[in-house]
């Protein structure tokens, strides 16, 4: 896709700091890192989001994210890892080429959970469960 920044990175039109590459995927350092080593994993084939690809294609990206997470943890000695994959504007996606954020974590770093954890009511859970299983 001509106007996609990630497609331009794949094509070599925009430079990146590649840390992993195979026939179908690329991983590179995020230029707006949440922590040291924050990386993005993308497929070389353009897909806007999770809904525009097969489960097998999504699984392949997840497998590469695992490889990248292990690379980052091994080299940077991080204490944890957070992996984000966001879809569409309402899901916080800002670049519309599917990608996974692999973020090395350390105790006391500046990242925080994106939502406050609170229990759902039994009525709400039952209603959603019924809708999803009818």
mmCIF file with all atom_site columns, C-alpha atoms in Angstrom:
data_model
loop_
_atom_site.group_PDB
_atom_site.id
_atom_site.type_symbol
_atom_site.label_atom_id
_atom_site.label_alt_id
_atom_site.label_comp_id
_atom_site.label_asym_id
_atom_site.label_entity_id
_atom_site.label_seq_id
_atom_site.pdbx_PDB_ins_code
_atom_site.Cartn_x
_atom_site.Cartn_y
_atom_site.Cartn_z
_atom_site.occupancy
_atom_site.B_iso_or_equiv
_atom_site.pdbx_formal_charge
_atom_site.auth_seq_id
_atom_site.auth_comp_id
_atom_site.auth_asym_id
_atom_site.auth_atom_id
_atom_site.pdbx_PDB_model_num
ATOM 1   C CA . UNK A 1 1   ? 0.000   0.000   0.000  1.00 0.00 ? 1   UNK A CA 1
ATOM 2   C CA . UNK A 1 2   ? 1.690   3.199   -1.179 1.00 0.00 ? 2   UNK A CA 1
ATOM 3   C CA . UNK A 1 3   ? 0.731   5.518   1.696  1.00 0.00 ? 3   UNK A CA 1
ATOM 4   C CA . UNK A 1 4   ? 1.483   3.018   4.498  1.00 0.00 ? 4   UNK A CA 1
ATOM 5   C CA . UNK A 1 5   ? 4.560   3.940   6.548  1.00 0.00 ? 5   UNK A CA 1
ATOM 6   C CA . UNK A 1 6   ? 5.241   0.299   7.429  1.00 0.00 ? 6   UNK A CA 1
ATOM 7   C CA . UNK A 1 7   ? 5.018   -0.758  3.765  1.00 0.00 ? 7   UNK A CA 1
ATOM 8   C CA . UNK A 1 8   ? 7.572   1.979   3.030  1.00 0.00 ? 8   UNK A CA 1
ATOM 9   C CA . UNK A 1 9   ? 9.858   0.580   5.737  1.00 0.00 ? 9   UNK A CA 1
ATOM 10  C CA . UNK A 1 10  ? 9.529   -2.900  4.216  1.00 0.00 ? 10  UNK A CA 1
ATOM 11  C CA . UNK A 1 11  ? 10.354  -1.487  0.768  1.00 0.00 ? 11  UNK A CA 1
ATOM 12  C CA . UNK A 1 12  ? 13.434  0.296   2.151  1.00 0.00 ? 12  UNK A CA 1
ATOM 13  C CA . UNK A 1 13  ? 12.016  3.741   1.359  1.00 0.00 ? 13  UNK A CA 1
ATOM 14  C CA . UNK A 1 14  ? 12.134  4.734   5.035  1.00 0.00 ? 14  UNK A CA 1
ATOM 15  C CA . UNK A 1 15  ? 15.052  3.648   7.240  1.00 0.00 ? 15  UNK A CA 1
ATOM 16  C CA . UNK A 1 16  ? 14.530  1.508   10.309 1.00 0.00 ? 16  UNK A CA 1
ATOM 17  C CA . UNK A 1 17  ? 16.595  -0.209  12.972 1.00 0.00 ? 17  UNK A CA 1
ATOM 18  C CA . UNK A 1 18  ? 15.813  -3.828  12.048 1.00 0.00 ? 18  UNK A CA 1
ATOM 19  C CA . UNK A 1 19  ? 16.348  -6.416  14.754 1.00 0.00 ? 19  UNK A CA 1
ATOM 20  C CA . UNK A 1 20  ? 14.711  -9.443  13.091 1.00 0.00 ? 20  UNK A CA 1
ATOM 21  C CA . UNK A 1 21  ? 13.669  -10.397 9.580  1.00 0.00 ? 21  UNK A CA 1
ATOM 22  C CA . UNK A 1 22  ? 12.429  -13.524 7.857  1.00 0.00 ? 22  UNK A CA 1
ATOM 23  C CA . UNK A 1 23  ? 10.654  -14.163 4.565  1.00 0.00 ? 23  UNK A CA 1
ATOM 24  C CA . UNK A 1 24  ? 7.279   -12.912 5.815  1.00 0.00 ? 24  UNK A CA 1
ATOM 25  C CA . UNK A 1 25  ? 7.964   -10.631 8.801  1.00 0.00 ? 25  UNK A CA 1
ATOM 26  C CA . UNK A 1 26  ? 10.092  -7.755  9.993  1.00 0.00 ? 26  UNK A CA 1
ATOM 27  C CA . UNK A 1 27  ? 10.819  -6.424  13.487 1.00 0.00 ? 27  UNK A CA 1
ATOM 28  C CA . UNK A 1 28  ? 12.412  -3.056  14.205 1.00 0.00 ? 28  UNK A CA 1
ATOM 29  C CA . UNK A 1 29  ? 12.876  -0.592  17.040 1.00 0.00 ? 29  UNK A CA 1
ATOM 30  C CA . UNK A 1 30  ? 9.928   1.747   17.639 1.00 0.00 ? 30  UNK A CA 1
ATOM 31  C CA . UNK A 1 31  ? 10.910  5.402   17.112 1.00 0.00 ? 31  UNK A CA 1
ATOM 32  C CA . UNK A 1 32  ? 8.514   6.382   19.935 1.00 0.00 ? 32  UNK A CA 1
ATOM 33  C CA . UNK A 1 33  ? 9.585   3.785   22.515 1.00 0.00 ? 33  UNK A CA 1
ATOM 34  C CA . UNK A 1 34  ? 7.694   3.150   25.728 1.00 0.00 ? 34  UNK A CA 1
ATOM 35  C CA . UNK A 1 35  ? 10.888  1.586   27.111 1.00 0.00 ? 35  UNK A CA 1
ATOM 36  C CA . UNK A 1 36  ? 14.408  0.672   26.047 1.00 0.00 ? 36  UNK A CA 1
ATOM 37  C CA . UNK A 1 37  ? 14.169  -1.885  23.222 1.00 0.00 ? 37  UNK A CA 1
ATOM 38  C CA . UNK A 1 38  ? 10.455  -1.350  22.443 1.00 0.00 ? 38  UNK A CA 1
ATOM 39  C CA . UNK A 1 39  ? 10.048  -3.036  19.067 1.00 0.00 ? 39  UNK A CA 1
ATOM 40  C CA . UNK A 1 40  ? 7.374   -3.525  16.420 1.00 0.00 ? 40  UNK A CA 1
ATOM 41  C CA . UNK A 1 41  ? 6.672   -6.798  14.619 1.00 0.00 ? 41  UNK A CA 1
ATOM 42  C CA . UNK A 1 42  ? 4.923   -6.527  11.245 1.00 0.00 ? 42  UNK A CA 1
ATOM 43  C CA . UNK A 1 43  ? 4.042   -8.833  8.378  1.00 0.00 ? 43  UNK A CA 1
ATOM 44  C CA . UNK A 1 44  ? 5.604   -7.910  5.049  1.00 0.00 ? 44  UNK A CA 1
ATOM 45  C CA . UNK A 1 45  ? 2.204   -8.347  3.398  1.00 0.00 ? 45  UNK A CA 1
ATOM 46  C CA . UNK A 1 46  ? -0.116  -5.425  4.120  1.00 0.00 ? 46  UNK A CA 1
ATOM 47  C CA . UNK A 1 47  ? -3.104  -6.206  6.338  1.00 0.00 ? 47  UNK A CA 1
ATOM 48  C CA . UNK A 1 48  ? -4.917  -3.334  8.003  1.00 0.00 ? 48  UNK A CA 1
ATOM 49  C CA . UNK A 1 49  ? -5.770  -5.202  11.212 1.00 0.00 ? 49  UNK A CA 1
ATOM 50  C CA . UNK A 1 50  ? -6.593  -8.562  12.793 1.00 0.00 ? 50  UNK A CA 1
ATOM 51  C CA . UNK A 1 51  ? -9.946  -8.672  11.002 1.00 0.00 ? 51  UNK A CA 1
ATOM 52  C CA . UNK A 1 52  ? -8.383  -8.552  7.530  1.00 0.00 ? 52  UNK A CA 1
ATOM 53  C CA . UNK A 1 53  ? -6.182  -11.636 7.858  1.00 0.00 ? 53  UNK A CA 1
ATOM 54  C CA . UNK A 1 54  ? -6.465  -15.337 8.569  1.00 0.00 ? 54  UNK A CA 1
ATOM 55  C CA . UNK A 1 55  ? -5.926  -16.931 11.958 1.00 0.00 ? 55  UNK A CA 1
ATOM 56  C CA . UNK A 1 56  ? -2.819  -18.650 10.581 1.00 0.00 ? 56  UNK A CA 1
ATOM 57  C CA . UNK A 1 57  ? -1.338  -15.322 9.445  1.00 0.00 ? 57  UNK A CA 1
ATOM 58  C CA . UNK A 1 58  ? -2.064  -13.794 12.847 1.00 0.00 ? 58  UNK A CA 1
ATOM 59  C CA . UNK A 1 59  ? -0.522  -16.794 14.567 1.00 0.00 ? 59  UNK A CA 1
ATOM 60  C CA . UNK A 1 60  ? 2.633   -16.344 12.511 1.00 0.00 ? 60  UNK A CA 1
ATOM 61  C CA . UNK A 1 61  ? 2.978   -12.729 13.698 1.00 0.00 ? 61  UNK A CA 1
ATOM 62  C CA . UNK A 1 62  ? 2.458   -13.872 17.286 1.00 0.00 ? 62  UNK A CA 1
ATOM 63  C CA . UNK A 1 63  ? 5.195   -16.493 16.853 1.00 0.00 ? 63  UNK A CA 1
ATOM 64  C CA . UNK A 1 64  ? 7.619   -13.824 15.622 1.00 0.00 ? 64  UNK A CA 1
ATOM 65  C CA . UNK A 1 65  ? 6.619   -11.585 18.558 1.00 0.00 ? 65  UNK A CA 1
ATOM 66  C CA . UNK A 1 66  ? 7.638   -14.454 20.873 1.00 0.00 ? 66  UNK A CA 1
ATOM 67  C CA . UNK A 1 67  ? 11.011  -14.735 19.093 1.00 0.00 ? 67  UNK A CA 1
ATOM 68  C CA . UNK A 1 68  ? 11.543  -10.970 19.409 1.00 0.00 ? 68  UNK A CA 1
ATOM 69  C CA . UNK A 1 69  ? 10.455  -10.991 23.066 1.00 0.00 ? 69  UNK A CA 1
ATOM 70  C CA . UNK A 1 70  ? 13.023  -13.696 23.812 1.00 0.00 ? 70  UNK A CA 1
ATOM 71  C CA . UNK A 1 71  ? 15.717  -11.762 21.905 1.00 0.00 ? 71  UNK A CA 1
ATOM 72  C CA . UNK A 1 72  ? 14.991  -8.554  23.831 1.00 0.00 ? 72  UNK A CA 1
ATOM 73  C CA . UNK A 1 73  ? 14.817  -10.305 27.204 1.00 0.00 ? 73  UNK A CA 1
ATOM 74  C CA . UNK A 1 74  ? 18.040  -12.178 26.546 1.00 0.00 ? 74  UNK A CA 1
ATOM 75  C CA . UNK A 1 75  ? 20.040  -9.175  25.348 1.00 0.00 ? 75  UNK A CA 1
ATOM 76  C CA . UNK A 1 76  ? 18.559  -6.436  27.548 1.00 0.00 ? 76  UNK A CA 1
ATOM 77  C CA . UNK A 1 77  ? 17.937  -8.566  30.651 1.00 0.00 ? 77  UNK A CA 1
ATOM 78  C CA . UNK A 1 78  ? 14.450  -7.128  31.077 1.00 0.00 ? 78  UNK A CA 1
ATOM 79  C CA . UNK A 1 79  ? 12.398  -8.258  34.056 1.00 0.00 ? 79  UNK A CA 1
ATOM 80  C CA . UNK A 1 80  ? 9.182   -8.664  32.061 1.00 0.00 ? 80  UNK A CA 1
ATOM 81  C CA . UNK A 1 81  ? 7.556   -8.186  28.681 1.00 0.00 ? 81  UNK A CA 1
ATOM 82  C CA . UNK A 1 82  ? 4.334   -6.533  27.571 1.00 0.00 ? 82  UNK A CA 1
ATOM 83  C CA . UNK A 1 83  ? 2.929   -7.301  24.127 1.00 0.00 ? 83  UNK A CA 1
ATOM 84  C CA . UNK A 1 84  ? 0.207   -5.074  22.687 1.00 0.00 ? 84  UNK A CA 1
ATOM 85  C CA . UNK A 1 85  ? -1.690  -5.525  19.438 1.00 0.00 ? 85  UNK A CA 1
ATOM 86  C CA . UNK A 1 86  ? -4.335  -2.883  18.781 1.00 0.00 ? 86  UNK A CA 1
ATOM 87  C CA . UNK A 1 87  ? -7.035  -2.812  16.081 1.00 0.00 ? 87  UNK A CA 1
ATOM 88  C CA . UNK A 1 88  ? -8.876  0.086   14.489 1.00 0.00 ? 88  UNK A CA 1
ATOM 89  C CA . UNK A 1 89  ? -9.173  3.593   15.897 1.00 0.00 ? 89  UNK A CA 1
ATOM 90  C CA . UNK A 1 90  ? -11.453 2.624   18.786 1.00 0.00 ? 90  UNK A CA 1
ATOM 91  C CA . UNK A 1 91  ? -8.888  -0.032  19.733 1.00 0.00 ? 91  UNK A CA 1
ATOM 92  C CA . UNK A 1 92  ? -6.027  2.564   19.807 1.00 0.00 ? 92  UNK A CA 1
ATOM 93  C CA . UNK A 1 93  ? -4.506  1.588   16.439 1.00 0.00 ? 93  UNK A CA 1
ATOM 94  C CA . UNK A 1 94  ? -2.738  4.562   14.825 1.00 0.00 ? 94  UNK A CA 1
ATOM 95  C CA . UNK A 1 95  ? -0.825  2.901   11.959 1.00 0.00 ? 95  UNK A CA 1
ATOM 96  C CA . UNK A 1 96  ? -3.221  0.832   9.894  1.00 0.00 ? 96  UNK A CA 1
ATOM 97  C CA . UNK A 1 97  ? -0.841  -2.005  9.033  1.00 0.00 ? 97  UNK A CA 1
ATOM 98  C CA . UNK A 1 98  ? -1.197  -4.730  11.637 1.00 0.00 ? 98  UNK A CA 1
ATOM 99  C CA . UNK A 1 99  ? 1.663   -4.767  14.118 1.00 0.00 ? 99  UNK A CA 1
ATOM 100 C CA . UNK A 1 100 ? 2.568   -6.038  17.554 1.00 0.00 ? 100 UNK A CA 1
ATOM 101 C CA . UNK A 1 101 ? 4.375   -3.935  20.128 1.00 0.00 ? 101 UNK A CA 1
ATOM 102 C CA . UNK A 1 102 ? 6.940   -5.951  22.078 1.00 0.00 ? 102 UNK A CA 1
ATOM 103 C CA . UNK A 1 103 ? 7.926   -3.887  25.104 1.00 0.00 ? 103 UNK A CA 1
ATOM 104 C CA . UNK A 1 104 ? 10.683  -4.910  27.527 1.00 0.00 ? 104 UNK A CA 1
ATOM 105 C CA . UNK A 1 105 ? 9.694   -4.094  31.112 1.00 0.00 ? 105 UNK A CA 1
ATOM 106 C CA . UNK A 1 106 ? 11.511  -3.358  34.348 1.00 0.00 ? 106 UNK A CA 1
ATOM 107 C CA . UNK A 1 107 ? 10.154  -3.086  37.872 1.00 0.00 ? 107 UNK A CA 1
ATOM 108 C CA . UNK A 1 108 ? 9.194   0.533   38.537 1.00 0.00 ? 108 UNK A CA 1
ATOM 109 C CA . UNK A 1 109 ? 9.237   1.653   34.872 1.00 0.00 ? 109 UNK A CA 1
ATOM 110 C CA . UNK A 1 110 ? 6.882   4.395   33.690 1.00 0.00 ? 110 UNK A CA 1
ATOM 111 C CA . UNK A 1 111 ? 4.355   2.122   31.968 1.00 0.00 ? 111 UNK A CA 1
ATOM 112 C CA . UNK A 1 112 ? 1.014   1.423   33.617 1.00 0.00 ? 112 UNK A CA 1
ATOM 113 C CA . UNK A 1 113 ? -2.053  -0.666  32.902 1.00 0.00 ? 113 UNK A CA 1
ATOM 114 C CA . UNK A 1 114 ? -4.345  0.999   30.349 1.00 0.00 ? 114 UNK A CA 1
ATOM 115 C CA . UNK A 1 115 ? -7.497  0.349   32.390 1.00 0.00 ? 115 UNK A CA 1
ATOM 116 C CA . UNK A 1 116 ? -8.592  0.172   35.997 1.00 0.00 ? 116 UNK A CA 1
ATOM 117 C CA . UNK A 1 117 ? -9.506  -3.363  37.015 1.00 0.00 ? 117 UNK A CA 1
ATOM 118 C CA . UNK A 1 118 ? -13.027 -3.649  38.423 1.00 0.00 ? 118 UNK A CA 1
ATOM 119 C CA . UNK A 1 119 ? -15.346 -6.659  38.628 1.00 0.00 ? 119 UNK A CA 1
ATOM 120 C CA . UNK A 1 120 ? -18.307 -7.014  36.275 1.00 0.00 ? 120 UNK A CA 1
ATOM 121 C CA . UNK A 1 121 ? -21.739 -7.701  37.685 1.00 0.00 ? 121 UNK A CA 1
ATOM 122 C CA . UNK A 1 122 ? -23.203 -11.202 37.346 1.00 0.00 ? 122 UNK A CA 1
ATOM 123 C CA . UNK A 1 123 ? -26.044 -9.734  35.266 1.00 0.00 ? 123 UNK A CA 1
ATOM 124 C CA . UNK A 1 124 ? -23.620 -8.103  32.828 1.00 0.00 ? 124 UNK A CA 1
ATOM 125 C CA . UNK A 1 125 ? -21.542 -11.266 32.450 1.00 0.00 ? 125 UNK A CA 1
ATOM 126 C CA . UNK A 1 126 ? -24.653 -13.420 31.975 1.00 0.00 ? 126 UNK A CA 1
ATOM 127 C CA . UNK A 1 127 ? -26.095 -11.065 29.372 1.00 0.00 ? 127 UNK A CA 1
ATOM 128 C CA . UNK A 1 128 ? -22.873 -10.961 27.334 1.00 0.00 ? 128 UNK A CA 1
ATOM 129 C CA . UNK A 1 129 ? -22.388 -14.711 27.688 1.00 0.00 ? 129 UNK A CA 1
ATOM 130 C CA . UNK A 1 130 ? -25.908 -15.358 26.397 1.00 0.00 ? 130 UNK A CA 1
ATOM 131 C CA . UNK A 1 131 ? -25.360 -13.056 23.428 1.00 0.00 ? 131 UNK A CA 1
ATOM 132 C CA . UNK A 1 132 ? -22.078 -14.700 22.511 1.00 0.00 ? 132 UNK A CA 1
ATOM 133 C CA . UNK A 1 133 ? -23.280 -18.291 22.849 1.00 0.00 ? 133 UNK A CA 1
ATOM 134 C CA . UNK A 1 134 ? -26.801 -18.169 21.336 1.00 0.00 ? 134 UNK A CA 1
#
